[in-house]
PDB file of C-alpha atoms and ligand atoms in Angstrom:
ATOM      1  CA  MET C1494     -38.831   8.205   6.072  1.00 91.00           C
ATOM      2  CA  SER C1495     -37.980  12.079   5.168  1.00 96.00           C
ATOM      3  CA  VAL C1496     -34.278  13.099   3.820  1.00 96.00           C
ATOM      4  CA  LEU C1497     -33.181  14.477   7.411  1.00 97.00           C
ATOM      5  CA  GLU C1498     -35.258  11.389   9.016  1.00 97.00           C
ATOM      6  CA  LYS C1499     -32.352   9.597   7.756  1.00 98.00           C
ATOM      7  CA  PHE C1500     -29.710  11.339   9.244  1.00 98.00           C
ATOM      8  CA  ARG C1501     -30.885  10.855  12.312  1.00 98.00           C
ATOM      9  CA  LEU C1502     -28.554   8.158  14.879  1.00 98.00           C
ATOM     10  CA  ASP C1503     -31.174   6.989  17.312  1.00 98.00           C
ATOM     11  CA  GLY C1504     -30.635   3.343  18.677  1.00 98.00           C
ATOM     12  CA  ARG C1505     -27.064   3.405  16.802  1.00 98.00           C
ATOM     13  CA  VAL C1506     -23.746   2.886  19.290  1.00 99.00           C
ATOM     14  CA  ALA C1507     -21.198   4.568  17.792  1.00 99.00           C
ATOM     15  CA  LEU C1508     -16.894   4.442  18.610  1.00 99.00           C
ATOM     16  CA  VAL C1509     -14.098   6.969  18.386  1.00 99.00           C
ATOM     17  CA  THR C1510     -10.953   6.861  18.704  1.00 99.00           C
ATOM     18  CA  GLY C1511      -9.344   9.925  19.589  1.00 98.00           C
ATOM     19  CA  GLY C1512     -12.852  11.555  20.909  1.00 98.00           C
ATOM     20  CA  ASN C1513     -11.338  13.826  23.395  1.00 98.00           C
ATOM     21  CA  ARG C1514     -10.319  16.437  21.601  1.00 98.00           C
ATOM     22  CA  GLY C1515      -9.766  18.251  18.350  1.00 98.00           C
ATOM     23  CA  LEU C1516     -11.838  16.565  15.470  1.00 98.00           C
ATOM     24  CA  GLY C1517     -12.457  13.518  17.242  1.00 98.00           C
ATOM     25  CA  ARG C1518     -14.253  15.435  19.554  1.00 98.00           C
ATOM     26  CA  GLN C1519     -16.395  17.492  17.484  1.00 98.00           C
ATOM     27  CA  MET C1520     -17.193  14.901  15.479  1.00 98.00           C
ATOM     28  CA  ALA C1521     -17.971  12.560  18.824  1.00 98.00           C
ATOM     29  CA  GLN C1522     -20.278  15.492  20.131  1.00 98.00           C
ATOM     30  CA  ALA C1523     -21.718  15.806  16.385  1.00 98.00           C
ATOM     31  CA  LEU C1524     -22.811  12.262  16.131  1.00 98.00           C
ATOM     32  CA  ALA C1525     -24.222  12.814  19.879  1.00 98.00           C
ATOM     33  CA  GLU C1526     -26.308  15.858  18.960  1.00 98.00           C
ATOM     34  CA  ALA C1527     -27.862  12.999  15.912  1.00 98.00           C
ATOM     35  CA  GLY C1528     -28.507  10.620  18.390  1.00 98.00           C
ATOM     36  CA  ALA C1529     -26.318   8.454  18.651  1.00 98.00           C
ATOM     37  CA  ALA C1530     -24.566   6.711  21.898  1.00 98.00           C
ATOM     38  CA  VAL C1531     -21.129   6.817  21.966  1.00 99.00           C
ATOM     39  CA  ALA C1532     -17.763   6.226  23.286  1.00 99.00           C
ATOM     40  CA  LEU C1533     -14.975   7.839  22.424  1.00 98.00           C
ATOM     41  CA  THR C1534     -11.005   6.717  23.503  1.00 98.00           C
ATOM     42  CA  SER C1535      -7.578   8.925  24.792  1.00 98.00           C
ATOM     43  CA  ARG C1536      -4.830   6.966  25.832  1.00 98.00           C
ATOM     44  CA  ASP C1537      -5.542   8.974  28.909  1.00 98.00           C
ATOM     45  CA  GLN C1538      -8.985   7.418  30.822  1.00 98.00           C
ATOM     46  CA  GLU C1539      -8.893  10.940  32.886  1.00 98.00           C
ATOM     47  CA  ARG C1540      -9.165  12.827  29.514  1.00 98.00           C
ATOM     48  CA  ALA C1541     -11.380  10.378  28.354  1.00 98.00           C
ATOM     49  CA  ASP C1542     -13.333  10.669  30.925  1.00 98.00           C
ATOM     50  CA  GLN C1543     -14.397  14.395  31.186  1.00 98.00           C
ATOM     51  CA  ALA C1544     -14.540  14.650  27.369  1.00 98.00           C
ATOM     52  CA  ALA C1545     -17.345  12.190  27.943  1.00 98.00           C
ATOM     53  CA  ARG C1546     -18.727  14.077  30.793  1.00 98.00           C
ATOM     54  CA  GLU C1547     -18.623  17.348  28.990  1.00 98.00           C
ATOM     55  CA  ILE C1548     -20.631  15.737  25.977  1.00 98.00           C
ATOM     56  CA  ALA C1549     -23.446  14.099  28.306  1.00 98.00           C
ATOM     57  CA  GLU C1550     -24.029  17.612  29.842  1.00 98.00           C
ATOM     58  CA  SER C1551     -24.034  19.480  26.643  1.00 98.00           C
ATOM     59  CA  VAL C1552     -26.062  17.479  24.399  1.00 98.00           C
ATOM     60  CA  ALA C1553     -29.841  16.296  26.331  1.00 96.00           C
ATOM     61  CA  GLY C1554     -30.173  12.721  27.292  1.00 96.00           C
ATOM     62  CA  ALA C1555     -26.916  11.566  25.507  1.00 98.00           C
ATOM     63  CA  THR C1556     -25.168   7.926  26.622  1.00 98.00           C
ATOM     64  CA  VAL C1557     -21.609   9.232  26.556  1.00 98.00           C
ATOM     65  CA  ALA C1558     -18.598   6.268  26.999  1.00 98.00           C
ATOM     66  CA  GLY C1559     -14.544   7.366  27.680  1.00 98.00           C
ATOM     67  CA  TYR C1560     -12.552   4.795  27.459  1.00 98.00           C
ATOM     68  CA  ALA C1561      -8.646   4.693  27.608  1.00 98.00           C
ATOM     69  CA  CYS C1562      -6.560   3.196  24.125  1.00 98.00           C
ATOM     70  CA  GLU C1563      -3.655   3.039  22.622  1.00 98.00           C
ATOM     71  CA  VAL C1564      -4.858   2.290  18.876  1.00 98.00           C
ATOM     72  CA  SER C1565      -1.828   0.705  17.595  1.00 98.00           C
ATOM     73  CA  ASN C1566      -2.369  -1.787  20.163  1.00 98.00           C
ATOM     74  CA  TYR C1567      -4.763  -4.891  19.078  1.00 99.00           C
ATOM     75  CA  ASP C1568      -5.730  -5.787  22.888  1.00 98.00           C
ATOM     76  CA  GLN C1569      -6.145  -2.295  23.373  1.00 98.00           C
ATOM     77  CA  SER C1570      -8.880  -1.779  20.374  1.00 98.00           C
ATOM     78  CA  ALA C1571     -10.408  -5.176  21.010  1.00 98.00           C
ATOM     79  CA  GLN C1572     -10.897  -3.620  24.818  1.00 98.00           C
ATOM     80  CA  ALA C1573     -12.306  -1.036  23.008  1.00 98.00           C
ATOM     81  CA  VAL C1574     -14.855  -2.843  21.132  1.00 98.00           C
ATOM     82  CA  GLU C1575     -15.979  -4.986  23.138  1.00 98.00           C
ATOM     83  CA  ARG C1576     -16.602  -2.520  26.498  1.00 98.00           C
ATOM     84  CA  THR C1577     -18.505  -0.594  23.893  1.00 98.00           C
ATOM     85  CA  ILE C1578     -21.031  -3.385  23.205  1.00 98.00           C
ATOM     86  CA  ALA C1579     -20.969  -4.347  26.660  1.00 98.00           C
ATOM     87  CA  ASP C1580     -21.682  -0.717  27.911  1.00 98.00           C
ATOM     88  CA  LEU C1581     -23.560   0.532  25.255  1.00 98.00           C
ATOM     89  CA  GLY C1582     -25.420  -2.365  24.044  1.00 98.00           C
ATOM     90  CA  GLY C1583     -24.259  -2.451  20.606  1.00 98.00           C
ATOM     91  CA  LEU C1584     -21.641  -1.494  18.040  1.00 98.00           C
ATOM     92  CA  HIS C1585     -23.081   0.278  14.874  1.00 98.00           C
ATOM     93  CA  ILE C1586     -20.494   3.273  13.822  1.00 99.00           C
ATOM     94  CA  VAL C1587     -16.956   3.005  14.118  1.00 99.00           C
ATOM     95  CA  VAL C1588     -14.513   5.970  13.700  1.00 99.00           C
ATOM     96  CA  ASN C1589     -10.988   5.632  13.570  1.00 99.00           C
ATOM     97  CA  ASN C1590     -10.421   9.228  14.263  1.00 98.00           C
ATOM     98  CA  ALA C1591      -6.571   8.814  15.937  1.00 98.00           C
ATOM     99  CA  GLY C1592      -3.898  10.276  14.022  1.00 98.00           C
ATOM    100  CA  ILE C1593      -0.382  12.212  14.428  1.00 98.00           C
ATOM    101  CA  ASN C1594       1.714  13.757  12.750  1.00 98.00           C
ATOM    102  CA  ILE C1595       5.666  14.441  12.713  1.00 98.00           C
ATOM    103  CA  ARG C1596       6.773  16.738  10.045  1.00 97.00           C
ATOM    104  CA  GLY C1597      10.532  17.139   8.881  1.00 97.00           C
ATOM    105  CA  PRO C1598      13.074  16.026   6.272  1.00 98.00           C
ATOM    106  CA  ILE C1599      13.218  12.196   5.438  1.00 98.00           C
ATOM    107  CA  ASP C1600      16.874  13.041   5.844  1.00 98.00           C
ATOM    108  CA  GLU C1601      15.910  14.899  10.020  1.00 98.00           C
ATOM    109  CA  LEU C1602      13.212  12.456  10.434  1.00 98.00           C
ATOM    110  CA  ALA C1603      14.995   8.905  12.972  1.00 98.00           C
ATOM    111  CA  PRO C1604      13.133   5.811  11.714  1.00 98.00           C
ATOM    112  CA  GLU C1605      11.116   5.487  14.790  1.00 98.00           C
ATOM    113  CA  GLU C1606       9.400   8.447  14.391  1.00 98.00           C
ATOM    114  CA  PHE C1607       8.807   7.355  10.937  1.00 98.00           C
ATOM    115  CA  GLN C1608       7.382   3.915  12.710  1.00 98.00           C
ATOM    116  CA  GLN C1609       5.300   5.746  15.487  1.00 98.00           C
ATOM    117  CA  VAL C1610       3.149   7.609  12.770  1.00 99.00           C
ATOM    118  CA  ILE C1611       2.584   4.505  10.807  1.00 99.00           C
ATOM    119  CA  ASP C1612       1.638   2.460  13.744  1.00 99.00           C
ATOM    120  CA  THR C1613      -0.908   4.696  15.046  1.00 98.00           C
ATOM    121  CA  ASN C1614      -1.996   5.907  11.590  1.00 99.00           C
ATOM    122  CA  VAL C1615      -2.332   2.723   9.308  1.00 99.00           C
ATOM    123  CA  THR C1616      -1.603   0.218  12.129  1.00 99.00           C
ATOM    124  CA  GLY C1617      -4.135   1.352  14.608  1.00 99.00           C
ATOM    125  CA  VAL C1618      -7.154   2.089  11.569  1.00 99.00           C
ATOM    126  CA  TRP C1619      -6.093  -1.500  10.758  1.00 99.00           C
ATOM    127  CA  ASN C1620      -7.104  -2.481  14.529  1.00 99.00           C
ATOM    128  CA  MET C1621     -10.129  -1.173  15.411  1.00 98.00           C
ATOM    129  CA  CYS C1622     -11.242  -2.603  11.386  1.00 99.00           C
ATOM    130  CA  ARG C1623     -10.121  -6.078  13.046  1.00 99.00           C
ATOM    131  CA  ALA C1624     -11.001  -5.665  16.274  1.00 98.00           C
ATOM    132  CA  ALA C1625     -15.035  -4.715  14.680  1.00 99.00           C
ATOM    133  CA  ALA C1626     -15.691  -7.086  11.986  1.00 98.00           C
ATOM    134  CA  ALA C1627     -16.669 -10.099  13.754  1.00 98.00           C
ATOM    135  CA  HIS C1628     -19.701  -8.202  15.461  1.00 98.00           C
ATOM    136  CA  LEU C1629     -20.455  -5.381  12.278  1.00 98.00           C
ATOM    137  CA  LYS C1630     -20.167  -8.404  10.373  1.00 98.00           C
ATOM    138  CA  ALA C1631     -23.063 -10.737  12.370  1.00 98.00           C
ATOM    139  CA  GLN C1632     -25.118  -7.710  12.246  1.00 98.00           C
ATOM    140  CA  ARG C1633     -25.327  -7.095   8.735  1.00 98.00           C
ATOM    141  CA  TYR C1634     -24.589  -3.405   9.620  1.00 98.00           C
ATOM    142  CA  GLY C1635     -21.836  -0.943   9.857  1.00 98.00           C
ATOM    143  CA  ARG C1636     -21.093   2.550   9.251  1.00 98.00           C
ATOM    144  CA  VAL C1637     -16.940   3.077   9.405  1.00 99.00           C
ATOM    145  CA  ILE C1638     -15.098   6.215   8.651  1.00 99.00           C
ATOM    146  CA  ASN C1639     -11.697   6.648   8.271  1.00 99.00           C
ATOM    147  CA  VAL C1640     -10.047   9.964   9.023  1.00 99.00           C
ATOM    148  CA  GLY C1641      -7.436   9.999   5.915  1.00 98.00           C
ATOM    149  CA  SER C1642      -6.282  13.583   5.662  1.00 98.00           C
ATOM    150  CA  THR C1643      -5.826  16.152   1.966  1.00 98.00           C
ATOM    151  CA  LEU C1644      -1.985  14.175   2.392  1.00 98.00           C
ATOM    152  CA  SER C1645      -4.342  10.433   1.446  1.00 98.00           C
ATOM    153  CA  ILE C1646      -4.019  12.654  -2.238  1.00 98.00           C
ATOM    154  CA  ILE C1647      -1.748  15.435  -2.892  1.00 97.00           C
ATOM    155  CA  ALA C1648       1.719  15.283  -1.281  1.00 97.00           C
ATOM    156  CA  LEU C1649       3.663  18.279   0.503  1.00 95.00           C
ATOM    157  CA  PRO C1650       7.695  18.128   1.359  1.00 97.00           C
ATOM    158  CA  GLU C1651       8.673  16.917   4.810  1.00 97.00           C
ATOM    159  CA  ARG C1652       6.074  14.876   5.554  1.00 98.00           C
ATOM    160  CA  THR C1653       7.180  10.889   4.007  1.00 98.00           C
ATOM    161  CA  PRO C1654       5.453   9.621   7.610  1.00 98.00           C
ATOM    162  CA  TYR C1655       2.025  11.368   7.460  1.00 98.00           C
ATOM    163  CA  ALA C1656       1.147  11.406   3.937  1.00 98.00           C
ATOM    164  CA  SER C1657       2.456   7.514   3.737  1.00 99.00           C
ATOM    165  CA  SER C1658       0.197   6.826   6.582  1.00 99.00           C
ATOM    166  CA  LYS C1659      -2.824   8.971   4.842  1.00 99.00           C
ATOM    167  CA  GLY C1660      -2.808   7.555   1.496  1.00 99.00           C
ATOM    168  CA  ALA C1661      -2.308   4.334   3.442  1.00 99.00           C
ATOM    169  CA  VAL C1662      -5.734   5.032   5.581  1.00 99.00           C
ATOM    170  CA  LEU C1663      -7.636   5.656   1.943  1.00 99.00           C
ATOM    171  CA  GLN C1664      -6.499   2.684   0.500  1.00 99.00           C
ATOM    172  CA  MET C1665      -7.366  -0.052   3.454  1.00 99.00           C
ATOM    173  CA  THR C1666     -10.936   2.136   3.657  1.00 99.00           C
ATOM    174  CA  ARG C1667     -10.875   1.165  -0.448  1.00 99.00           C
ATOM    175  CA  VAL C1668     -10.204  -2.752   0.158  1.00 99.00           C
ATOM    176  CA  LEU C1669     -12.896  -2.340   3.659  1.00 99.00           C
ATOM    177  CA  ALA C1670     -15.824  -1.290   1.710  1.00 99.00           C
ATOM    178  CA  LEU C1671     -14.936  -4.270  -1.467  1.00 99.00           C
ATOM    179  CA  GLU C1672     -14.616  -6.933   1.075  1.00 98.00           C
ATOM    180  CA  TRP C1673     -17.642  -5.577   3.489  1.00 98.00           C
ATOM    181  CA  ALA C1674     -19.818  -4.301   1.080  1.00 98.00           C
ATOM    182  CA  GLN C1675     -21.861  -7.871   1.253  1.00 98.00           C
ATOM    183  CA  TYR C1676     -22.206  -7.379   4.571  1.00 98.00           C
ATOM    184  CA  GLY C1677     -24.143  -4.130   4.702  1.00 98.00           C
ATOM    185  CA  ILE C1678     -20.752  -2.353   5.876  1.00 99.00           C
ATOM    186  CA  THR C1679     -20.300   0.896   4.347  1.00 99.00           C
ATOM    187  CA  VAL C1680     -16.684   1.993   4.520  1.00 99.00           C
ATOM    188  CA  ASN C1681     -15.258   5.577   3.893  1.00 99.00           C
ATOM    189  CA  ALA C1682     -12.418   7.795   4.417  1.00 99.00           C
ATOM    190  CA  MET C1683     -13.004  11.609   5.285  1.00 98.00           C
ATOM    191  CA  LEU C1684     -10.241  13.530   3.931  1.00 98.00           C
ATOM    192  CA  PRO C1685      -9.909  16.407   5.760  1.00 98.00           C
ATOM    193  CA  GLY C1686      -7.711  20.493   4.710  1.00 97.00           C
ATOM    194  CA  PRO C1687      -6.212  22.208   7.536  1.00 95.00           C
ATOM    195  CA  PHE C1688      -8.167  22.643  10.721  1.00 96.00           C
ATOM    196  CA  SER C1689      -6.930  23.801  13.915  1.00 92.00           C
ATOM    197  CA  THR C1690      -5.972  21.771  16.627  1.00 93.00           C
ATOM    198  CA  GLU C1691      -3.210  20.654  18.265  1.00 92.00           C
ATOM    199  CA  MET C1692      -1.751  18.519  15.717  1.00 92.00           C
ATOM    200  CA  ASN C1693      -1.486  21.681  13.943  1.00 90.00           C
ATOM    201  CA  LEU C1694      -0.451  24.489  16.212  1.00 89.00           C
ATOM    202  CA  ALA C1695       3.123  24.443  14.733  1.00 88.00           C
ATOM    203  CA  LEU C1696       1.572  25.636  11.408  1.00 88.00           C
ATOM    204  CA  GLU C1697      -0.888  27.781  12.811  1.00 87.00           C
ATOM    205  CA  GLN C1698       1.673  30.123  14.529  1.00 90.00           C
ATOM    206  CA  ASP C1699       3.849  30.020  11.926  1.00 91.00           C
ATOM    207  CA  PRO C1700       3.358  33.496   9.730  1.00 89.00           C
ATOM    208  CA  GLU C1701       5.101  32.284   7.080  1.00 90.00           C
ATOM    209  CA  LYS C1702       3.484  28.606   7.305  1.00 87.00           C
ATOM    210  CA  TYR C1703       0.583  29.870   7.842  1.00 88.00           C
ATOM    211  CA  ARG C1704      -0.489  32.286   4.850  1.00 89.00           C
ATOM    212  CA  GLU C1705       1.037  29.332   2.657  1.00 87.00           C
ATOM    213  CA  PHE C1706      -1.773  27.416   3.455  1.00 87.00           C
ATOM    214  CA  ILE C1707      -3.740  29.693   3.332  1.00 93.00           C
ATOM    215  CA  ALA C1708      -2.763  30.207  -0.263  1.00 93.00           C
ATOM    216  CA  ARG C1709      -3.879  27.005  -1.392  1.00 93.00           C
ATOM    217  CA  ILE C1710      -7.657  27.552  -0.176  1.00 96.00           C
ATOM    218  CA  PRO C1711      -9.895  28.543  -2.175  1.00 97.00           C
ATOM    219  CA  LEU C1712     -12.025  29.435   0.708  1.00 97.00           C
ATOM    220  CA  GLY C1713      -9.055  31.363   1.534  1.00 96.00           C
ATOM    221  CA  ARG C1714      -9.473  29.953   5.562  1.00 95.00           C
ATOM    222  CA  TRP C1715      -8.602  27.130   8.082  1.00 94.00           C
ATOM    223  CA  GLY C1716     -11.746  25.287   9.134  1.00 96.00           C
ATOM    224  CA  ASP C1717     -13.540  25.612  12.026  1.00 96.00           C
ATOM    225  CA  LEU C1718     -13.694  23.012  13.882  1.00 97.00           C
ATOM    226  CA  ASP C1719     -17.520  22.684  13.852  1.00 96.00           C
ATOM    227  CA  GLU C1720     -17.950  22.057   9.986  1.00 98.00           C
ATOM    228  CA  ILE C1721     -16.496  18.734   9.885  1.00 98.00           C
ATOM    229  CA  GLY C1722     -19.548  17.184  12.416  1.00 98.00           C
ATOM    230  CA  GLY C1723     -21.469  17.103   8.847  1.00 98.00           C
ATOM    231  CA  LEU C1724     -19.852  14.720   6.739  1.00 98.00           C
ATOM    232  CA  ALA C1725     -19.347  12.690  10.131  1.00 98.00           C
ATOM    233  CA  VAL C1726     -23.016  12.490  10.080  1.00 98.00           C
ATOM    234  CA  PHE C1727     -23.617  11.991   7.200  1.00 98.00           C
ATOM    235  CA  LEU C1728     -21.117   8.946   6.627  1.00 98.00           C
ATOM    236  CA  ALA C1729     -22.502   7.348   9.742  1.00 99.00           C
ATOM    237  CA  SER C1730     -27.016   7.476   8.941  1.00 98.00           C
ATOM    238  CA  ASP C1731     -28.621   5.819   6.149  1.00 98.00           C
ATOM    239  CA  ALA C1732     -28.002   8.819   4.098  1.00 98.00           C
ATOM    240  CA  SER C1733     -25.179   7.442   2.546  1.00 98.00           C
ATOM    241  CA  SER C1734     -26.787   4.177   2.090  1.00 98.00           C
ATOM    242  CA  PHE C1735     -25.107   3.770  -1.510  1.00 98.00           C
ATOM    243  CA  VAL C1736     -21.954   5.614  -0.285  1.00 98.00           C
ATOM    244  CA  THR C1737     -19.138   3.292   0.240  1.00 99.00           C
ATOM    245  CA  GLY C1738     -15.276   3.274  -1.004  1.00 99.00           C
ATOM    246  CA  ALA C1739     -15.182   6.965  -0.869  1.00 98.00           C
ATOM    247  CA  GLY C1740     -12.578   9.299   0.050  1.00 98.00           C
ATOM    248  CA  MET C1741     -14.425  12.173   0.916  1.00 98.00           C
ATOM    249  CA  THR C1742     -13.065  15.766   0.874  1.00 98.00           C
ATOM    250  CA  VAL C1743     -13.979  18.773   3.546  1.00 98.00           C
ATOM    251  CA  ASP C1744     -10.410  21.305   2.101  1.00 98.00           C
ATOM    252  CA  GLY C1745     -11.851  24.124   1.248  1.00 98.00           C
ATOM    253  CA  GLY C1746     -11.543  23.110  -2.175  1.00 98.00           C
ATOM    254  CA  TRP C1747      -7.936  22.913  -1.791  1.00 97.00           C
ATOM    255  CA  THR C1748      -7.555  19.255  -3.528  1.00 97.00           C
ATOM    256  CA  ALA C1749      -9.869  20.605  -6.091  1.00 96.00           C
ATOM    257  CA  HIS C1750      -6.482  22.546  -8.160  1.00 91.00           C
TER     258      HIS C1750
HETATM  259  P1  NDP X 254      -5.345  16.194  17.763  1.00 79.44           P
HETATM  260  O1  NDP X 254      -3.642  16.522  17.988  1.00 79.44           O
HETATM  261  O2  NDP X 254      -6.319  17.130  18.396  1.00 79.44           O
HETATM  262  O3  NDP X 254      -6.025  15.198  18.531  1.00 79.44           O
HETATM  263  C1  NDP X 254      -5.557  13.791  18.281  1.00 79.44           C
HETATM  264  C2  NDP X 254      -6.452  12.565  18.838  1.00 79.44           C
HETATM  265  O4  NDP X 254      -5.756  10.768  18.432  1.00 79.44           O
HETATM  266  C3  NDP X 254      -6.329  12.856  20.533  1.00 79.44           C
HETATM  267  O5  NDP X 254      -7.889  12.831  21.433  1.00 79.44           O
HETATM  268  C4  NDP X 254      -5.169  11.601  21.320  1.00 79.44           C
HETATM  269  O6  NDP X 254      -5.576  11.415  22.041  1.00 79.44           O
HETATM  270  C5  NDP X 254      -5.549  10.485  19.855  1.00 79.44           C
HETATM  271  N1  NDP X 254      -4.325   9.088  19.645  1.00 79.44           N
HETATM  272  C6  NDP X 254      -3.240  10.052  19.371  1.00 79.44           C
HETATM  273  N2  NDP X 254      -1.868   9.235  19.026  1.00 79.44           N
HETATM  274  C7  NDP X 254      -3.308   8.007  19.442  1.00 79.44           C
HETATM  275  C8  NDP X 254      -2.724   6.653  19.532  1.00 79.44           C
HETATM  276  N3  NDP X 254      -0.901   6.231  19.613  1.00 79.44           N
HETATM  277  N4  NDP X 254      -3.775   5.751  20.220  1.00 79.44           N
HETATM  278  C9  NDP X 254      -5.008   6.378  20.447  1.00 79.44           C
HETATM  279  N5  NDP X 254      -4.923   7.712  20.333  1.00 79.44           N
HETATM  280  C10 NDP X 254      -4.650   8.574  19.640  1.00 79.44           C
HETATM  281  O7  NDP X 254      -5.753  15.819  16.452  1.00 79.44           O
HETATM  282  P2  NDP X 254      -6.890  15.991  15.370  1.00 79.44           P
HETATM  283  O8  NDP X 254      -7.747  16.081  15.535  1.00 79.44           O
HETATM  284  O9  NDP X 254      -6.092  17.177  14.734  1.00 79.44           O
HETATM  285  O10 NDP X 254      -6.561  15.407  14.255  1.00 79.44           O
HETATM  286  C11 NDP X 254      -7.829  14.027  14.440  1.00 79.44           C
HETATM  287  C12 NDP X 254      -7.360  13.096  12.464  1.00 79.44           C
HETATM  288  O11 NDP X 254      -7.863  13.833  11.788  1.00 79.44           O
HETATM  289  C13 NDP X 254      -5.840  12.231  12.449  1.00 79.44           C
HETATM  290  O12 NDP X 254      -6.064  11.389  12.233  1.00 79.44           O
HETATM  291  C14 NDP X 254      -5.198  13.573  12.138  1.00 79.44           C
HETATM  292  O13 NDP X 254      -4.706  12.776  11.054  1.00 79.44           O
HETATM  293  C15 NDP X 254      -6.209  14.158  11.197  1.00 79.44           C
HETATM  294  N6  NDP X 254      -6.751  15.411  10.294  1.00 79.44           N
HETATM  295  C16 NDP X 254      -6.538  16.335  10.859  1.00 79.44           C
HETATM  296  C17 NDP X 254      -6.314  17.218  10.318  1.00 79.44           C
HETATM  297  C18 NDP X 254      -6.097  18.959  10.621  1.00 79.44           C
HETATM  298  O14 NDP X 254      -5.544  19.628  10.159  1.00 79.44           O
HETATM  299  N7  NDP X 254      -6.434  19.106  11.860  1.00 79.44           N
HETATM  300  C19 NDP X 254      -6.490  17.687   8.646  1.00 79.44           C
HETATM  301  C20 NDP X 254      -6.179  16.102   8.594  1.00 79.44           C
HETATM  302  C21 NDP X 254      -6.493  14.845   8.735  1.00 79.44           C
HETATM  303  P3  NDP X 254      -4.837  11.737  23.388  1.00 79.44           P
HETATM  304  O15 NDP X 254      -3.802  12.354  23.322  1.00 79.44           O
HETATM  305  O16 NDP X 254      -5.981  11.891  24.295  1.00 79.44           O
HETATM  306  O17 NDP X 254      -4.067   9.864  23.747  1.00 79.44           O
END
């Protein structure tokens, strides 16, 4: 098999949480372009349906389904897994992308805000991995991609909820890589730097904060949305068969400092 053929995902089924917009949408699109059938989720059924329709229309022959799922709720996560398997005929790739960020000095954040970030970014990933475990183990194959952040490995002020949650995502990734290696399941984390999505609107619209970010990034710019799909397809495919437990940055060199 040629190296490019190893990147193809024909016959594979992927589930992408938070796949209706932002980075998740880009990754859902990229996986579909590589040949996978894709189920994407949003908390809102209509938003999920619309994104699924748009991706299906833009990729010839693609099968794309949209499901409502609140990832911090275990039963809803399990339902998304079950529906994917029932509707699309299997599950091979899980992209745990859904996430939120609430920024602020610790004494200006409410305990509920901290909890909400942890519930979504940490418990959400755990729920989906737990829900997919039996199926992936039984088929002795799986590609799990957890979306961390540069803040999985470095710190910034006013990010106690987010950086704590993303540090946990990287550690969960490593634990599961060890736990599941014997079942042919690889588990890796992507660690993106800043990309222009809804999550970052406030930063992007503040000229001083925006300049501060650019100054940290050797490539001198934020990521373009279409620069995330390549790593997602690599980690989802047989091209990455010897890669597990890794945290891979896509950050323009930020964390090389
Ligand atoms: P967006 O805000 O654009 O998208 C977030 C997605 O997550 C939406 O699809 C949203 O769906 C979904 N979501 C949020 N909360 C929940 C929840 N409780 N249950 C289910 N789905 C939920 O963010 P990005 O695309 O920027 O972020 C995607 C991932 O990438 C996140 O994990 C983020 O931390 C990470 N990341 C992003 C970076 C960036 O610069 N943009 C940098 C580093 C990491 P809906 O609202 O429709 O329910």
